Short mmCIF file of C-alpha atoms in Angstrom, two decimals:
data_model
loop_
_atom_site.label_atom_id
_atom_site.label_comp_id
_atom_site.label_asym_id
_atom_site.label_seq_id
_atom_site.Cartn_x
_atom_site.Cartn_y
_atom_site.Cartn_z
CA MET J 1 -26.08 -19.44 -17.81
CA SER J 2 -26.51 -19.98 -14.08
CA LEU J 3 -22.75 -19.60 -13.74
CA THR J 4 -22.96 -16.18 -15.35
CA TRP J 5 -25.55 -15.07 -12.83
CA LEU J 6 -23.51 -16.56 -10.00
CA SER J 7 -20.56 -14.56 -11.26
CA ARG J 8 -22.63 -11.38 -11.38
CA ILE J 9 -23.94 -11.91 -7.86
CA PHE J 10 -20.38 -12.49 -6.68
CA PHE J 11 -19.24 -9.25 -8.32
CA ALA J 12 -22.23 -7.37 -6.91
CA CYS J 13 -21.51 -8.62 -3.39
CA LEU J 14 -17.88 -7.57 -3.65
CA ALA J 15 -18.90 -4.19 -5.02
CA ILE J 16 -21.17 -3.73 -2.01
CA PHE J 17 -18.46 -4.92 0.37
CA LEU J 18 -15.97 -2.44 -1.10
CA THR J 19 -18.42 0.47 -1.35
CA LEU J 20 -20.56 0.18 1.78
CA PRO J 21 -18.03 1.53 4.31
CA ILE J 22 -17.42 4.55 2.09
CA ALA J 23 -21.15 5.03 1.57
CA VAL J 24 -21.69 5.08 5.31
CA ILE J 25 -19.01 7.73 5.71
CA GLY J 26 -20.71 9.70 2.97
CA GLY J 27 -24.04 9.40 4.72
CA VAL J 28 -22.61 10.52 8.03
CA ALA J 29 -20.87 13.43 6.34
CA PHE J 30 -24.19 14.80 5.11
CA ASN J 31 -25.83 14.41 8.49
CA GLU J 32 -27.32 17.62 9.87
CA LYS J 33 -26.76 16.71 13.51
CA LYS J 34 -23.35 16.53 15.08
CA THR J 35 -24.07 13.10 16.50
CA LEU J 36 -22.96 9.96 14.72
CA SER J 37 -26.04 8.33 13.24
CA PHE J 38 -27.27 6.56 10.12
CA PRO J 39 -29.49 6.99 8.17
CA PRO J 40 -28.65 10.70 8.13
CA GLN J 41 -31.04 13.00 9.96
CA GLY J 42 -31.57 16.01 7.77
CA PHE J 43 -29.16 17.10 5.07
CA SER J 44 -26.29 19.51 5.43
CA LEU J 45 -23.06 20.46 3.74
CA ASP J 46 -21.79 22.24 6.83
CA TRP J 47 -19.13 19.66 7.63
CA TYR J 48 -17.48 20.17 4.26
CA TRP J 49 -17.13 23.90 4.80
CA GLN J 50 -15.85 23.12 8.26
CA VAL J 51 -12.83 21.40 6.71
CA PHE J 52 -11.72 24.73 5.30
CA ALA J 53 -13.16 26.98 7.99
CA ASP J 54 -11.56 25.19 10.94
CA GLU J 55 -7.94 26.22 11.42
CA GLY J 56 -6.87 22.74 12.54
CA TRP J 57 -8.36 20.84 9.63
CA ARG J 58 -7.30 23.40 7.05
CA SER J 59 -3.77 23.32 8.39
CA ALA J 60 -3.67 19.52 8.35
CA LEU J 61 -5.01 19.46 4.80
CA PHE J 62 -2.36 21.91 3.62
CA HIS J 63 0.39 19.93 5.34
CA SER J 64 -0.79 16.66 3.82
CA VAL J 65 -0.96 18.02 0.28
CA ALA J 66 2.39 19.79 0.57
CA VAL J 67 4.13 16.71 1.96
CA ALA J 68 2.57 14.46 -0.69
CA LEU J 69 3.52 16.71 -3.62
CA ILE J 70 7.15 17.08 -2.58
CA ALA J 71 7.52 13.46 -1.49
CA ALA J 72 6.11 12.20 -4.80
CA SER J 73 8.56 14.46 -6.62
CA ILE J 74 11.45 13.01 -4.63
CA SER J 75 10.24 9.48 -5.36
CA VAL J 76 10.15 10.15 -9.09
CA ALA J 77 13.50 11.95 -8.97
CA ILE J 78 15.05 8.82 -7.49
CA ALA J 79 13.14 6.28 -9.60
CA LEU J 80 13.59 7.85 -13.05
CA PRO J 81 17.42 7.92 -13.26
CA LEU J 82 17.56 4.52 -11.56
CA ALA J 83 15.14 2.97 -14.06
CA TRP J 84 17.04 4.61 -16.91
CA PHE J 85 20.36 3.23 -15.69
CA LEU J 86 18.94 -0.27 -15.27
CA TRP J 87 17.46 -0.17 -18.76
CA ARG J 88 20.48 1.35 -20.44
CA ARG J 89 23.43 -0.22 -18.64
CA VAL J 90 24.64 -3.72 -17.91
CA ALA J 91 25.76 -3.54 -14.30
CA PRO J 92 24.77 -6.45 -12.03
CA TRP J 93 25.51 -4.48 -8.86
CA ALA J 94 22.86 -1.94 -9.85
CA ARG J 95 20.25 -4.56 -8.98
CA ILE J 96 21.15 -3.95 -5.34
CA VAL J 97 20.06 -0.35 -5.69
CA GLU J 98 16.84 -1.52 -7.33
CA VAL J 99 16.17 -3.84 -4.40
CA LEU J 100 16.77 -0.92 -2.04
CA GLY J 101 14.19 1.03 -4.02
CA PHE J 102 11.56 -1.65 -3.51
CA ALA J 103 12.41 -2.65 0.06
CA PRO J 104 10.77 0.18 2.05
CA PHE J 105 7.38 -0.44 0.48
CA ILE J 106 7.48 -4.25 0.58
CA LEU J 107 8.54 -4.54 4.21
CA PRO J 108 5.95 -3.74 6.88
CA PRO J 109 5.72 0.08 7.05
CA VAL J 110 6.67 0.13 10.73
CA ILE J 111 10.20 -0.94 9.72
CA THR J 112 10.77 2.17 7.62
CA ALA J 113 9.01 4.25 10.25
CA LEU J 114 11.18 3.02 13.12
CA GLY J 115 14.33 3.32 11.03
CA ALA J 116 13.39 6.90 10.22
CA LEU J 117 12.72 7.59 13.91
CA SER J 118 16.13 6.18 14.86
CA PHE J 119 17.87 8.18 12.15
CA TRP J 120 16.21 11.54 12.71
CA ALA J 121 16.50 11.23 16.48
CA THR J 122 20.20 10.42 16.19
CA THR J 123 20.87 13.29 13.79
CA GLY J 124 18.90 15.67 15.98
CA TYR J 125 16.34 16.59 13.32
CA TYR J 126 13.46 14.58 14.78
CA GLY J 127 10.21 16.53 14.49
CA GLN J 128 11.35 18.82 11.69
CA PRO J 129 8.66 19.00 8.96
CA TRP J 130 11.08 18.29 6.14
CA THR J 131 12.04 14.91 7.64
CA VAL J 132 8.63 13.44 6.83
CA VAL J 133 8.95 14.65 3.25
CA ILE J 134 12.23 12.81 2.77
CA SER J 135 11.06 9.69 4.58
CA HIS J 136 7.89 9.58 2.48
CA GLY J 137 9.95 10.19 -0.64
CA ILE J 138 12.08 7.15 0.17
CA PHE J 139 9.14 5.03 1.29
CA PHE J 140 7.23 5.42 -1.98
CA VAL J 141 10.11 5.08 -4.47
CA SER J 142 8.88 1.65 -5.54
CA LEU J 143 5.67 3.03 -7.07
CA PRO J 144 7.25 5.22 -9.76
CA LEU J 145 10.06 2.66 -10.06
CA VAL J 146 7.54 0.02 -11.12
CA THR J 147 5.68 2.24 -13.58
CA ILE J 148 8.76 3.86 -15.11
CA THR J 149 10.56 0.53 -15.47
CA LEU J 150 7.45 -0.70 -17.25
CA GLY J 151 7.55 2.39 -19.43
CA PHE J 152 11.12 1.76 -20.52
CA ALA J 153 10.21 -1.85 -21.26
CA THR J 154 7.59 -0.65 -23.76
CA VAL J 155 10.07 1.41 -25.77
CA ASP J 156 10.30 -0.31 -29.13
CA HIS J 157 13.92 -1.00 -30.04
CA GLU J 158 13.08 -0.76 -33.72
CA ILE J 159 12.10 2.88 -33.29
CA ILE J 160 15.40 3.54 -31.54
CA GLU J 161 17.29 1.90 -34.38
CA ALA J 162 15.32 3.90 -36.94
CA GLY J 163 16.36 7.05 -35.14
CA MET J 164 19.98 5.95 -35.06
CA THR J 165 19.86 5.17 -38.77
CA MET J 166 18.78 8.74 -39.38
CA GLY J 167 21.83 10.00 -37.53
CA ALA J 168 20.41 10.88 -34.12
CA ASP J 169 22.84 10.75 -31.21
CA ASP J 170 21.98 9.46 -27.74
CA ARG J 171 20.85 12.82 -26.45
CA THR J 172 18.51 13.41 -29.37
CA LEU J 173 17.12 9.89 -29.09
CA ALA J 174 16.38 10.43 -25.42
CA ARG J 175 14.76 13.81 -25.91
CA THR J 176 12.65 13.09 -28.98
CA ILE J 177 11.77 9.40 -28.66
CA ILE J 178 12.36 7.84 -25.28
CA PHE J 179 11.12 10.42 -22.82
CA PRO J 180 7.93 11.24 -24.74
CA MET J 181 7.15 7.52 -24.74
CA ILE J 182 7.62 7.09 -21.02
CA ARG J 183 5.99 10.36 -19.95
CA PRO J 184 2.61 8.68 -19.14
CA TYR J 185 4.42 6.19 -16.93
CA VAL J 186 6.31 8.90 -15.07
CA ILE J 187 3.10 10.82 -14.48
CA SER J 188 1.34 7.67 -13.30
CA GLY J 189 4.15 6.85 -10.90
CA PHE J 190 3.97 10.36 -9.50
CA ALA J 191 0.17 10.11 -9.14
CA PHE J 192 0.38 6.80 -7.29
CA ALA J 193 3.06 8.10 -4.92
CA PHE J 194 1.11 11.32 -4.34
CA VAL J 195 -2.15 9.60 -3.39
CA LEU J 196 -0.50 7.05 -1.14
CA SER J 197 1.64 9.68 0.57
CA LEU J 198 -1.50 11.72 1.18
CA ASN J 199 -3.01 8.75 3.03
CA GLU J 200 0.05 7.43 4.85
CA TYR J 201 0.01 7.40 8.64
CA ILE J 202 2.74 5.49 10.44
CA VAL J 203 5.87 6.91 8.80
CA ALA J 204 4.44 10.41 9.19
CA TYR J 205 3.50 9.72 12.80
CA MET J 206 6.92 8.32 13.72
CA THR J 207 8.80 11.25 12.17
CA VAL J 208 6.65 14.30 12.94
CA GLY J 209 3.62 13.00 14.81
CA PHE J 210 4.07 15.35 17.74
CA THR J 211 4.92 18.47 15.76
CA LEU J 212 3.02 18.34 12.47
CA GLU J 213 -0.49 17.08 11.91
CA THR J 214 -1.33 15.48 8.58
CA ILE J 215 -4.91 14.53 7.80
CA PRO J 216 -4.48 10.81 8.67
CA ILE J 217 -2.84 11.78 11.97
CA LYS J 218 -5.58 14.27 12.72
CA ILE J 219 -8.34 11.78 11.87
CA PHE J 220 -6.82 9.18 14.17
CA ASN J 221 -6.43 11.71 16.97
CA ALA J 222 -10.02 12.82 16.45
CA LEU J 223 -11.16 9.19 16.57
CA ARG J 224 -9.48 8.70 19.92
CA TYR J 225 -10.69 11.91 21.55
CA GLY J 226 -14.22 12.14 20.29
CA TYR J 227 -16.18 12.03 17.09
CA THR J 228 -16.76 14.96 14.78
CA PRO J 229 -18.54 14.78 11.41
CA THR J 230 -15.72 16.80 9.86
CA MET J 231 -13.70 13.57 9.95
CA ALA J 232 -16.27 11.97 7.67
CA ALA J 233 -16.21 14.92 5.27
CA VAL J 234 -12.41 14.87 5.05
CA SER J 235 -12.36 11.11 4.58
CA LEU J 236 -14.86 11.33 1.74
CA PHE J 237 -12.82 14.13 0.20
CA PHE J 238 -9.77 11.87 0.23
CA VAL J 239 -11.72 9.06 -1.41
CA LEU J 240 -12.79 11.42 -4.18
CA VAL J 241 -9.23 12.64 -4.66
CA ALA J 242 -8.00 9.06 -5.05
CA VAL J 243 -10.72 8.11 -7.53
CA CYS J 244 -10.14 11.29 -9.55
CA VAL J 245 -6.39 10.73 -9.71
CA PHE J 246 -6.70 7.10 -10.79
CA GLY J 247 -9.52 8.00 -13.15
CA SER J 248 -7.22 10.54 -14.78
CA VAL J 249 -4.45 7.98 -15.05
CA ALA J 250 -6.90 5.64 -16.76
CA ARG J 251 -8.16 8.39 -19.04
CA PHE J 252 -4.75 9.46 -20.30
CA GLY J 253 -2.89 6.17 -20.00
CA ASP J 254 -3.39 2.44 -20.29
CA LEU J 255 -4.39 1.40 -16.77
CA PRO J 256 -4.47 -2.38 -17.34
CA LYS J 257 -1.02 -2.23 -18.91
CA LEU J 258 0.25 -0.05 -16.08
CA LEU J 259 -0.84 -2.76 -13.68
CA GLY J 260 1.05 -5.44 -15.54
CA ALA J 261 -1.45 -6.84 -18.04
CA TRP J 262 0.18 -7.87 -21.29
CA SER J 263 -1.80 -9.32 -24.15
CA GLU J 264 -0.11 -11.51 -26.71
CA GLY J 265 0.12 -8.70 -29.22
CA ASP J 266 2.02 -6.44 -26.85
CA LYS J 267 5.77 -6.26 -26.98
CA THR J 268 7.59 -6.99 -23.76
CA MET L 1 21.45 2.53 -28.32
CA ARG L 2 22.27 -0.94 -27.08
CA ARG L 3 22.55 -1.93 -23.46
CA SER L 4 26.18 -1.65 -22.53
CA ALA L 5 28.39 -1.66 -19.49
CA PRO L 6 29.25 1.77 -18.11
CA GLN L 7 32.57 2.98 -19.43
CA LYS L 8 33.04 6.67 -18.85
CA LEU L 9 32.60 8.30 -15.49
CA THR L 10 29.57 10.21 -16.77
CA ASP L 11 27.86 6.89 -17.49
CA TYR L 12 27.49 6.43 -13.75
CA LEU L 13 25.78 9.78 -13.19
CA PRO L 14 22.16 8.58 -13.43
CA ILE L 15 22.54 6.03 -10.64
CA THR L 16 24.51 8.30 -8.32
CA PHE L 17 21.56 10.27 -6.94
CA PRO L 18 19.32 7.21 -6.33
CA THR L 19 22.18 5.39 -4.63
CA LEU L 20 22.96 8.33 -2.37
CA MET L 21 19.32 8.94 -1.46
CA LEU L 22 18.49 5.29 -0.76
CA GLY L 23 21.81 4.78 1.00
CA VAL L 24 21.57 7.76 3.31
CA PHE L 25 17.85 7.71 4.03
CA PHE L 26 17.08 3.98 4.00
CA VAL L 27 20.20 1.88 4.50
CA ILE L 28 21.70 4.04 7.22
CA PRO L 29 18.43 4.42 9.19
CA PHE L 30 17.88 0.69 8.82
CA GLY L 31 21.38 -0.11 10.04
CA LEU L 32 20.92 2.32 12.89
CA MET L 33 17.75 0.53 13.92
CA VAL L 34 19.53 -2.83 13.91
CA MET L 35 22.29 -1.40 16.06
CA VAL L 36 19.82 0.07 18.53
CA SER L 37 18.23 -3.35 18.97
CA PHE L 38 21.46 -4.45 20.68
CA PHE L 39 21.69 -1.36 22.85
CA LYS L 40 20.80 -1.20 26.49
CA ARG L 41 17.91 0.90 27.71
CA VAL L 42 18.58 3.26 30.60
CA GLN L 43 16.10 5.00 32.88
CA GLY L 44 14.64 8.20 31.54
CA GLY L 45 13.80 6.71 28.16
CA PHE L 46 17.22 6.81 26.57
CA TYR L 47 19.63 4.09 25.61
CA GLU L 48 23.38 3.62 25.60
CA PRO L 49 25.64 1.85 23.12
CA SER L 50 26.18 -1.70 24.25
CA PHE L 51 25.84 -5.26 23.04
CA THR L 52 23.13 -7.23 24.73
CA LEU L 53 20.64 -9.82 23.57
CA ALA L 54 18.26 -8.94 26.38
CA ASN L 55 15.83 -7.25 24.00
CA TYR L 56 15.57 -10.34 21.84
CA ALA L 57 15.26 -12.60 24.88
CA ARG L 58 12.39 -10.50 26.18
CA PHE L 59 10.66 -10.87 22.85
CA LEU L 60 10.47 -14.62 23.43
CA SER L 61 8.74 -14.25 26.79
CA PRO L 62 5.21 -15.70 27.09
CA PHE L 63 3.39 -12.39 26.73
CA PHE L 64 5.19 -11.13 23.64
CA GLY L 65 5.47 -14.63 22.23
CA GLU L 66 1.70 -14.83 22.41
CA MET L 67 1.37 -11.52 20.58
CA LEU L 68 3.77 -12.83 17.96
CA VAL L 69 1.71 -15.94 17.36
CA PHE L 70 -1.45 -13.87 17.21
CA SER L 71 0.10 -11.48 14.68
CA LEU L 72 1.29 -14.25 12.40
CA GLY L 73 -2.00 -16.11 12.72
CA LEU L 74 -4.04 -13.02 11.91
CA ALA L 75 -1.90 -12.26 8.85
CA ALA L 76 -2.26 -15.85 7.64
CA LEU L 77 -6.02 -15.75 8.10
CA VAL L 78 -6.32 -12.46 6.22
CA SER L 79 -4.18 -13.84 3.42
CA ILE L 80 -6.32 -16.98 3.10
CA PHE L 81 -9.57 -15.01 3.03
CA CYS L 82 -8.18 -12.62 0.45
CA LEU L 83 -7.01 -15.42 -1.82
CA CYS L 84 -10.34 -17.26 -1.57
CA LEU L 85 -12.16 -14.09 -2.61
CA GLY L 86 -9.45 -12.71 -4.87
CA VAL L 87 -8.67 -15.67 -7.10
CA PRO L 88 -12.13 -16.24 -8.61
CA PHE L 89 -12.71 -12.48 -8.71
CA THR L 90 -9.47 -11.72 -10.53
CA TYR L 91 -9.99 -14.59 -12.94
CA ARG L 92 -13.41 -13.27 -13.91
CA LEU L 93 -12.12 -9.68 -13.93
CA THR L 94 -9.57 -10.46 -16.61
CA ARG L 95 -12.36 -11.90 -18.80
CA LEU L 96 -14.42 -8.70 -18.69
CA SER L 97 -14.39 -6.08 -21.41
CA ARG L 98 -11.51 -3.65 -21.20
CA ARG L 99 -13.80 -0.79 -20.18
CA ALA L 100 -15.30 -2.77 -17.30
CA GLN L 101 -11.82 -3.81 -16.20
CA VAL L 102 -10.68 -0.21 -16.10
CA ILE L 103 -13.61 0.85 -13.95
CA TRP L 104 -13.01 -1.96 -11.48
CA LEU L 105 -9.29 -1.22 -11.40
CA ILE L 106 -9.94 2.43 -10.60
CA GLY L 107 -12.22 1.41 -7.74
CA LEU L 108 -9.71 -1.11 -6.42
CA LEU L 109 -6.85 1.40 -6.61
CA GLY L 110 -9.06 3.89 -4.81
CA VAL L 111 -9.71 1.50 -1.94
CA LEU L 112 -6.08 0.36 -1.88
CA SER L 113 -4.85 3.93 -1.52
CA LEU L 114 -7.22 4.71 1.35
CA SER L 115 -5.50 5.52 4.59
CA GLU L 116 -5.70 2.76 7.17
CA VAL L 117 -7.21 5.39 9.45
CA ILE L 118 -10.03 6.11 7.00
CA ILE L 119 -10.75 2.40 6.57
CA GLY L 120 -10.77 2.02 10.34
CA PHE L 121 -13.09 4.99 10.73
CA ALA L 122 -15.41 3.65 8.04
CA TRP L 123 -15.68 0.16 9.48
CA SER L 124 -15.99 1.38 13.06
CA THR L 125 -18.92 3.49 11.87
CA LEU L 126 -20.43 0.65 9.87
CA LEU L 127 -20.21 -1.74 12.80
CA SER L 128 -21.23 0.76 15.45
CA ARG L 129 -24.44 0.68 17.46
CA THR L 130 -25.64 4.16 16.52
CA ALA L 131 -24.92 4.37 12.80
CA GLY L 132 -24.08 0.86 11.74
CA LEU L 133 -25.43 -2.12 9.85
CA SER L 134 -27.40 -3.26 12.86
CA ASN L 135 -29.61 -0.18 12.47
CA LEU L 136 -30.37 -1.28 8.93
CA PHE L 137 -31.24 -4.75 10.18
CA VAL L 138 -33.50 -3.28 12.84
CA TRP L 139 -35.19 -1.17 10.20
CA LEU L 140 -35.67 -4.28 8.07
CA GLY L 141 -37.13 -6.08 11.07
CA LEU L 142 -34.33 -8.64 11.29
CA MET L 143 -33.10 -7.49 14.70
CA ASP L 144 -34.79 -6.18 17.84
CA LYS L 145 -32.35 -3.44 18.65
CA PRO L 146 -29.04 -2.14 17.28
CA VAL L 147 -25.82 -3.59 18.68
CA ALA L 148 -22.15 -2.74 18.45
CA TRP L 149 -20.02 -5.24 16.59
CA THR L 150 -16.81 -3.46 17.45
CA PRO L 151 -14.35 -3.79 19.12
CA SER L 152 -13.95 -7.46 18.28
CA PHE L 153 -11.66 -9.88 16.50
CA ALA L 154 -14.18 -10.28 13.70
CA ALA L 155 -14.13 -6.52 13.15
CA VAL L 156 -10.33 -6.48 12.93
CA LEU L 157 -10.37 -9.39 10.51
CA THR L 158 -13.03 -7.77 8.33
CA GLY L 159 -11.20 -4.46 8.21
CA LEU L 160 -7.92 -6.14 7.28
CA VAL L 161 -9.53 -8.25 4.56
CA TYR L 162 -11.11 -5.08 3.21
CA GLN L 163 -7.74 -3.34 3.16
CA ALA L 164 -5.77 -6.26 1.72
CA PHE L 165 -8.29 -7.48 -0.87
CA PRO L 166 -7.52 -4.83 -3.53
CA TYR L 167 -3.82 -5.49 -3.01
CA THR L 168 -4.41 -9.20 -3.57
CA VAL L 169 -6.30 -8.56 -6.80
CA LEU L 170 -3.63 -6.20 -8.13
CA VAL L 171 -0.90 -8.74 -7.36
CA LEU L 172 -2.83 -11.53 -9.10
CA TYR L 173 -3.95 -9.37 -12.03
CA PRO L 174 -0.79 -9.56 -14.20
CA ALA L 175 -0.61 -13.35 -14.00
CA PHE L 176 -4.29 -13.91 -14.74
CA SER L 177 -4.13 -11.41 -17.59
CA ARG L 178 -1.43 -13.45 -19.23
CA LEU L 179 -3.17 -16.78 -18.69
CA ASP L 180 -3.51 -18.48 -22.04
CA PRO L 181 -7.24 -18.60 -22.90
CA SER L 182 -6.65 -21.74 -24.93
CA LEU L 183 -6.02 -23.66 -21.70
CA MET L 184 -9.65 -23.26 -20.69
CA GLU L 185 -10.83 -23.76 -24.24
CA ALA L 186 -9.01 -27.09 -24.39
CA ALA L 187 -10.68 -28.15 -21.15
CA ARG L 188 -14.10 -27.19 -22.47
CA THR L 189 -13.46 -29.10 -25.70
CA LEU L 190 -12.73 -32.20 -23.66
CA GLY L 191 -16.11 -31.86 -21.96
CA ALA L 192 -15.18 -30.21 -18.68
CA SER L 193 -17.67 -27.79 -17.14
CA PRO L 194 -16.44 -24.23 -16.50
CA VAL L 195 -16.09 -24.91 -12.78
CA ARG L 196 -14.19 -28.15 -13.29
CA GLY L 197 -12.03 -26.49 -15.93
CA PHE L 198 -11.18 -23.73 -13.45
CA LEU L 199 -10.38 -26.19 -10.67
CA ASN L 200 -8.47 -28.75 -12.75
CA VAL L 201 -6.69 -26.54 -15.26
CA VAL L 202 -6.51 -22.90 -14.18
CA LEU L 203 -5.67 -23.37 -10.51
CA PRO L 204 -2.89 -25.93 -11.07
CA ALA L 205 -1.40 -23.71 -13.76
CA MET L 206 -1.43 -20.79 -11.33
CA ARG L 207 -0.31 -22.65 -8.24
CA LYS L 208 3.10 -20.98 -7.99
CA THR L 209 1.54 -17.56 -8.45
CA LEU L 210 -1.02 -18.30 -5.75
CA LEU L 211 1.62 -19.34 -3.24
CA ALA L 212 3.74 -16.30 -4.00
CA THR L 213 0.69 -14.06 -3.68
CA PHE L 214 -0.21 -15.63 -0.33
CA ILE L 215 3.23 -14.68 0.96
CA ILE L 216 3.08 -11.14 -0.41
CA VAL L 217 -0.37 -10.51 1.09
CA PHE L 218 0.79 -12.10 4.34
CA ILE L 219 3.59 -9.54 4.63
CA PHE L 220 1.14 -6.77 3.73
CA ALA L 221 -1.24 -7.88 6.49
CA LEU L 222 1.68 -8.19 8.89
CA GLY L 223 2.11 -4.44 8.51
CA ALA L 224 -1.35 -3.64 9.86
CA TYR L 225 -1.06 -0.90 12.43
CA LEU L 226 -4.17 1.24 12.91
CA LEU L 227 -6.95 -1.24 12.22
CA PRO L 228 -6.17 -3.44 15.24
CA GLN L 229 -6.27 -0.33 17.42
CA ILE L 230 -9.45 1.15 15.96
CA LEU L 231 -11.49 -2.02 15.51
CA GLY L 232 -10.01 -4.27 18.18
CA ARG L 233 -8.98 -4.46 21.81
CA PRO L 234 -5.41 -4.49 23.19
CA GLN L 235 -5.31 -8.28 22.92
CA HIS L 236 -5.84 -7.84 19.16
CA TRP L 237 -2.74 -5.71 18.74
CA THR L 238 -0.28 -6.74 16.06
CA LEU L 239 3.50 -6.58 16.11
CA SER L 240 3.48 -3.23 14.34
CA VAL L 241 1.31 -1.77 17.10
CA LEU L 242 3.63 -3.18 19.76
CA VAL L 243 6.70 -1.76 18.03
CA THR L 244 5.23 1.72 17.98
CA ASP L 245 3.87 1.39 21.50
CA GLN L 246 7.32 0.51 22.81
CA ALA L 247 9.10 3.17 20.78
CA ILE L 248 6.76 6.10 21.40
CA TYR L 249 4.81 5.45 24.58
CA GLN L 250 7.13 3.18 26.57
CA SER L 251 10.25 5.02 25.38
CA ASN L 252 11.96 1.68 24.92
CA MET L 253 13.67 2.05 21.56
CA PRO L 254 16.00 -0.97 21.91
CA PHE L 255 13.12 -3.36 22.48
CA ALA L 256 11.04 -1.78 19.72
CA ALA L 257 14.03 -2.16 17.39
CA ALA L 258 14.44 -5.82 18.34
CA MET L 259 10.82 -6.56 17.47
CA ALA L 260 11.19 -4.62 14.23
CA VAL L 261 14.28 -6.64 13.32
CA PHE L 262 12.28 -9.81 13.84
CA LEU L 263 9.60 -8.43 11.51
CA VAL L 264 12.27 -7.72 8.91
CA VAL L 265 13.80 -11.18 9.17
CA ALA L 266 10.38 -12.83 8.93
CA SER L 267 9.48 -10.70 5.91
CA LEU L 268 12.79 -11.29 4.15
CA VAL L 269 12.54 -15.04 4.67
CA LEU L 270 9.06 -14.98 3.17
CA VAL L 271 10.19 -12.82 0.26
CA ALA L 272 13.07 -15.20 -0.39
CA ILE L 273 10.68 -18.16 -0.39
CA SER L 274 8.39 -16.27 -2.76
CA GLY L 275 11.30 -15.52 -5.08
CA GLN L 276 12.43 -19.12 -4.97
CA ILE L 277 8.95 -20.34 -5.89
CA ASN L 278 8.82 -18.08 -8.92
CA ARG L 279 12.30 -19.06 -10.03
CA ARG L 280 11.98 -22.83 -9.72
CA GLY L 281 10.78 -24.70 -12.78
CA GLY L 282 8.67 -23.45 -15.67
CA GLY L 283 5.07 -22.32 -15.76
CA SER L 284 3.53 -19.34 -14.03
#
């Protein structure tokens, strides 16, 4: 019994550790004064309106969301056909492409960032807004690649064979059985890539840092040149976006399974 | 619809787009970066095609060598802390009800996805003199006056552990989820206490996973870029910070590329070791 309580205390401490920094940001974001202080003095929602009222923050927010949406789409567009090919075809050399899909995310981000800088500078497109979209799209391929590969792995071969027995050809099988089954995994992969692209700093900074401000870039610049409570409001907004996205994934999909948990009854 | 080798030309269509995209926008930029690391820097911030090892030699000078050791040491420390916290946490997490697991996983994913800049901002606020923990301690009567705990090495370490902890849990989660419950039940039947069962049965069974996870988290921590700048002083900079500093502010692309290549080699060696560990012998 004492072990149970020890376990609960351990979990409570970790919950506090994980939540406290975000709680402090939240507290600061509701502060009435412009100065940085905690506990909050007074209560105000002004800094949230400021995110949309201030041209700089609104612009950065729009840029971040636009980049994240398109980059996540590119990531899924690369990951889906690749996962399909790996699942459907026997071709040892295709593993090399799979490794290339995972590499950008596994290696320290500065590697991809510096490679992108070298490439865009050499081609003469350095600083163009669309370069960060492509670089983010490449950087986050591994997220949908993991989820979609997992999705294909869950397709029950017996269902496929049942469909074949009833005369369905490959195209019909794909349209009526396979893609409906993997749709939650595609959506999850997109969601993961979207949220992480929204929050990514170094690749964005190295490709467009001097010409296009995303929210992470703007927050860092604001940190270096003076504090403003709007930073806290934007940060909290991003936290809420992340929790909502992952909450939705959990609501409409199987989150533990998406993260690799297989119980004995599950097919692999 | 069996797995089969591609036969017709159209069978290759699905992999064409991914190959082109990853080839053009990852392999070529990567190769370009490697080439630049052998180039020679010229005044005015540009470089010219050449073949010199001067950039690599400079990397082994005392100053940068020291930064290298610091970077690797910091990453190792973060990895150790995360495993010490993450292993018992993940083990207990996988024993919770499904609903509780989902809630924790959402929270962990939320923290994991946070921008390094937001984490840095949060911890710099939390450890600051005006709005930080020390104010709470003063209010509780534990301290005389508020103090700033940043910039400091401890602040950098704390921020990095915070950032890497969810990653550690998510890497460990699959393996612990698949851990056979009967292992622990057998230990209990033989009279072992829960703690002894965990230490003598669970940990040995998971030893390969733990080592592989250490390496993966190590590489993750090696990529820290903003936290050392926000929470630390220049002597706490990591390799990633140095790479960017050289590339952007010192306009020394060849040297930045050389350091980046070292990072790649170090990471690939670690990944290879990790893969070897997982491949060798049975058991998870």
